[in-house]
Short mmCIF file of C-alpha atoms in Angstrom, two decimals:
data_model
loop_
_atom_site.label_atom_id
_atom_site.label_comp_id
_atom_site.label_asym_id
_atom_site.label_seq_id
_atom_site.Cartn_x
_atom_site.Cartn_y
_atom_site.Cartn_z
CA UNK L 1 87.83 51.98 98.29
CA UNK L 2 85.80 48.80 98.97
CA UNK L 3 82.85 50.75 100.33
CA UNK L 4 82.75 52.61 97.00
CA UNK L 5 82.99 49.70 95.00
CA UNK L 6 80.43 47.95 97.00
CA UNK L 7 77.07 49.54 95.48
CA UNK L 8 78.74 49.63 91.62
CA UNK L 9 79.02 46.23 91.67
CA UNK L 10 75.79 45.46 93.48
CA UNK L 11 74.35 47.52 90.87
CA UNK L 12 75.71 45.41 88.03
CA UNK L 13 74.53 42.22 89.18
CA UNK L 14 70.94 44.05 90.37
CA UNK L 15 70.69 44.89 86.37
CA UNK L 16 69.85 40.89 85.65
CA UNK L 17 69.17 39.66 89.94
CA UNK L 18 67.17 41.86 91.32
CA UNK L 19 66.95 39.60 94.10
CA UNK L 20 69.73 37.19 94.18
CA UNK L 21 71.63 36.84 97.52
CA UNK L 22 74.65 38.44 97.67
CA UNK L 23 77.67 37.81 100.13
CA UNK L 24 79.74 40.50 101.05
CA UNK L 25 82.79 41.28 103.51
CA UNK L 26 84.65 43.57 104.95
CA UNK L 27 88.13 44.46 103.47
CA UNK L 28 91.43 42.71 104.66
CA UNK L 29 89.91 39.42 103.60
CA UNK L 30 86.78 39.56 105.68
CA UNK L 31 88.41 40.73 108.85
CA UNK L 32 86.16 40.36 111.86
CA UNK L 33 88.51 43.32 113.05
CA UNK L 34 87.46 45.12 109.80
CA UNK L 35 83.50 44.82 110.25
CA UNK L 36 83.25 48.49 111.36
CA UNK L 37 84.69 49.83 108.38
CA UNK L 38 82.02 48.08 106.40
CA UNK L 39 79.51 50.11 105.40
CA UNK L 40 76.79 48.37 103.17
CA UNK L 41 74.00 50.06 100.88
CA UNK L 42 70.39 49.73 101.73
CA UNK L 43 69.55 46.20 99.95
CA UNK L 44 67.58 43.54 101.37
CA UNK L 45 69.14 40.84 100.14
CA UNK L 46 72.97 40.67 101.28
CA UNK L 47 74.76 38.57 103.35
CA UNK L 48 77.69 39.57 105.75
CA UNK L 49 80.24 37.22 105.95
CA UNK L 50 83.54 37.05 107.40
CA UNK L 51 86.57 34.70 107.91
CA UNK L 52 88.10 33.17 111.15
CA UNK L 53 91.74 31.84 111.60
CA UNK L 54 92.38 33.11 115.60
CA UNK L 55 94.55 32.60 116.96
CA UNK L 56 96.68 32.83 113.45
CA UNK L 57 99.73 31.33 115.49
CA UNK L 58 97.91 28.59 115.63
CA UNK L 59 95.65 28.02 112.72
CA UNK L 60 98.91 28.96 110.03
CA UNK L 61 101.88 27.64 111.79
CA UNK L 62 104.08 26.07 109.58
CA UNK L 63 102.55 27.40 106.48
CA UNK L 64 105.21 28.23 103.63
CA UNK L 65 102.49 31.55 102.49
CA UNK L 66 102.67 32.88 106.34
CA UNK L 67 104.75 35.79 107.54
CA UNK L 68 108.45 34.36 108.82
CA UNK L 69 107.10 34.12 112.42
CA UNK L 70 104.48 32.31 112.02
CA UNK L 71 105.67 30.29 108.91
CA UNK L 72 108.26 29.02 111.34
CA UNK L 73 106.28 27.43 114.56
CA UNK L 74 105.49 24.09 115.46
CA UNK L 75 104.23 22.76 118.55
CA UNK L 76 101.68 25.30 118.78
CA UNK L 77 98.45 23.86 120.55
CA UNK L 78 94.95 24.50 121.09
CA UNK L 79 93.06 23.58 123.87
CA UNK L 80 89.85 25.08 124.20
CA UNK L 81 90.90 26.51 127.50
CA UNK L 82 88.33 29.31 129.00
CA UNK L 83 90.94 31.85 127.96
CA UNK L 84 90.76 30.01 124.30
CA UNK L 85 87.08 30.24 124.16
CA UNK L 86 86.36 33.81 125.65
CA UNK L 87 88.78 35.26 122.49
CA UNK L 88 86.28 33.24 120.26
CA UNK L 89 83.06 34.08 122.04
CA UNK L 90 84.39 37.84 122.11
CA UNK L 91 85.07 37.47 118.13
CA UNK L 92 82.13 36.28 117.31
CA UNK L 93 79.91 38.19 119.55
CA UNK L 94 81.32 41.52 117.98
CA UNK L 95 80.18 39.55 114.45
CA UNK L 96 76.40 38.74 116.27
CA UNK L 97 76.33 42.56 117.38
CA UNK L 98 77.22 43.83 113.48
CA UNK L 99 74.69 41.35 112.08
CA UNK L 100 71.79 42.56 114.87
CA UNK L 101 72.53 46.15 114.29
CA UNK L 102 72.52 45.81 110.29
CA UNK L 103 69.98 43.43 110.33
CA UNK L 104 72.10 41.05 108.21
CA UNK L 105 72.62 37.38 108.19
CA UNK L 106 76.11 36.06 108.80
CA UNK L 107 78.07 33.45 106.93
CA UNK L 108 81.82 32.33 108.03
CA UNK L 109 83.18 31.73 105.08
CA UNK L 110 85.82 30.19 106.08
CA UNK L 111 87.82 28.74 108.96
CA UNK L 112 90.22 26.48 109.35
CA UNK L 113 93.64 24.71 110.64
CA UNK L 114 96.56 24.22 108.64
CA UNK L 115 98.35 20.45 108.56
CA UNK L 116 101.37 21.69 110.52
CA UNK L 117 99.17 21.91 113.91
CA UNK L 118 98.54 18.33 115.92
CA UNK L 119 95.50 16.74 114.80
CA UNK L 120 93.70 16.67 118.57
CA UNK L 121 93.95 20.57 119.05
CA UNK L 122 92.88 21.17 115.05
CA UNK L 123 89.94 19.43 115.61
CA UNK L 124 88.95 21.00 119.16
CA UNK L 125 89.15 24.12 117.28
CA UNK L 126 86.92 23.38 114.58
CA UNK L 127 84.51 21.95 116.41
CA UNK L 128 84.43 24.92 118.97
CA UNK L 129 84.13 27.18 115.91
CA UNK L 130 81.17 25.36 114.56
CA UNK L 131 79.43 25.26 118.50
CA UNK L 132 79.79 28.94 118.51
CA UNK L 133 78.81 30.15 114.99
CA UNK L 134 75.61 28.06 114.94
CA UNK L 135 75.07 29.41 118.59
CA UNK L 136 74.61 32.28 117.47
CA UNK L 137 72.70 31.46 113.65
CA UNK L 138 75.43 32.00 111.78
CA UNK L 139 76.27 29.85 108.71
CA UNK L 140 79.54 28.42 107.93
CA UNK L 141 82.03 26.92 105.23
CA UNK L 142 85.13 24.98 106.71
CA UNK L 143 88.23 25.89 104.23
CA UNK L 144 89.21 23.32 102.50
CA UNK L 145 88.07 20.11 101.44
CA UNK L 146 91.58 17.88 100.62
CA UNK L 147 94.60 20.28 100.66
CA UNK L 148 96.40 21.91 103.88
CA UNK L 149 93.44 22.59 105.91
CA UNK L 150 91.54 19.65 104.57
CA UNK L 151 89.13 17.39 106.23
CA UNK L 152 89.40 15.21 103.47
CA UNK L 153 92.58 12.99 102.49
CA UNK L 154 92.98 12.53 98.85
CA UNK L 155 95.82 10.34 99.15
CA UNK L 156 94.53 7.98 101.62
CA UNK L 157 90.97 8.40 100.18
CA UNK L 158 89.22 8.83 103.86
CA UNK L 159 87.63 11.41 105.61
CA UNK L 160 90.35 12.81 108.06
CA UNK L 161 87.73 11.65 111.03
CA UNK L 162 88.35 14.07 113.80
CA UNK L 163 87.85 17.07 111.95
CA UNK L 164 85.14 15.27 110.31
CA UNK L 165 83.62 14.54 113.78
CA UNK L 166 83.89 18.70 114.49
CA UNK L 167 82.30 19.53 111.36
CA UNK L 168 79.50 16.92 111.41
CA UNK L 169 79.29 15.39 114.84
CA UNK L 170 77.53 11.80 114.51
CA UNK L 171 73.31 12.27 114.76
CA UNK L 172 74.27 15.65 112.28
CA UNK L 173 74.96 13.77 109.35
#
């Protein structure tokens, strides 16, 4: 169904933009896992992009919105172990592959931690996200600025510094 839909609504904003960017995603909420069921029409100007929260234990433990397994976990870490990264590097090579084979740019639209995970391992996963999408010229959105996932604290009024650090390491800003 989203394949269909894909070119009618292209074709609807192509009426006023003929050449407007235009970012599209496979189904399931931009599922890397998805990205061969994408099939996109012949147009120049769109923009693959996709979302990353692996390993979901991790990134949505806690959260009130996950499935009961998840929703209930704590404790869960991240350590950027070699096991760690090669599930990233695998992830996002399969992403590099789609993008060289359908000559489209990627954008990672989101990505992010929920509060419930401990600060250190939150940010060694953001900032290993951001190392390997711009590794591999993709561009990137961290989800969100001051709620759950936030690098921002609204409360406090302050920058939530480690995850700032992984988004913008200092000499980047």
């Amino acid at each position: 169904k989203w394949n269909a839909a894909i070119p009618q609504l292209l074709k609807a904003v192509r009426a006023t933009n003929p050449t407007r960017a235009v970012v599209v995603g496979p189904p399931f909420w931009n599922a890397i896992w998805a990205l061969p069921k994408l099939q996109l029409p012949d147009d120049p100007n769109l923009i693959l992009t996709v979302h990353y929260y692996e390993p979901f234990r991790f990134t949505h433990q806690g959260a009130s919105w996950a499935p009961d397994d998840v929703k209930k976990l704590s404790g869960i870490k991240w350590e950027g172990s070699d096991a760690e990264m090669a599930e990233l590097r695998k992830k996002f090579d399969q992403v590099a592959e789609w993008s060289k084979k359908n000559q489209r740019p990627v954008f990672l639209g989101e990505f992010g931690a929920y509060e419930k995970a401990d600060m250190d391992s939150r940010a060694r996963w953001t900032a290993a996200v951001v190392r390997e999408a711009e590794a591999r010229g993709f561009s990137w959105a961290y989800w969100e600025f001051a709620a759950g996932f936030g690098a921002y604290d609204r409360t406090a009024k302050t920058w939530r510094e480690p995850l700032r650090q992984a988004l913008m390491p200092k000499g980047r800003r």
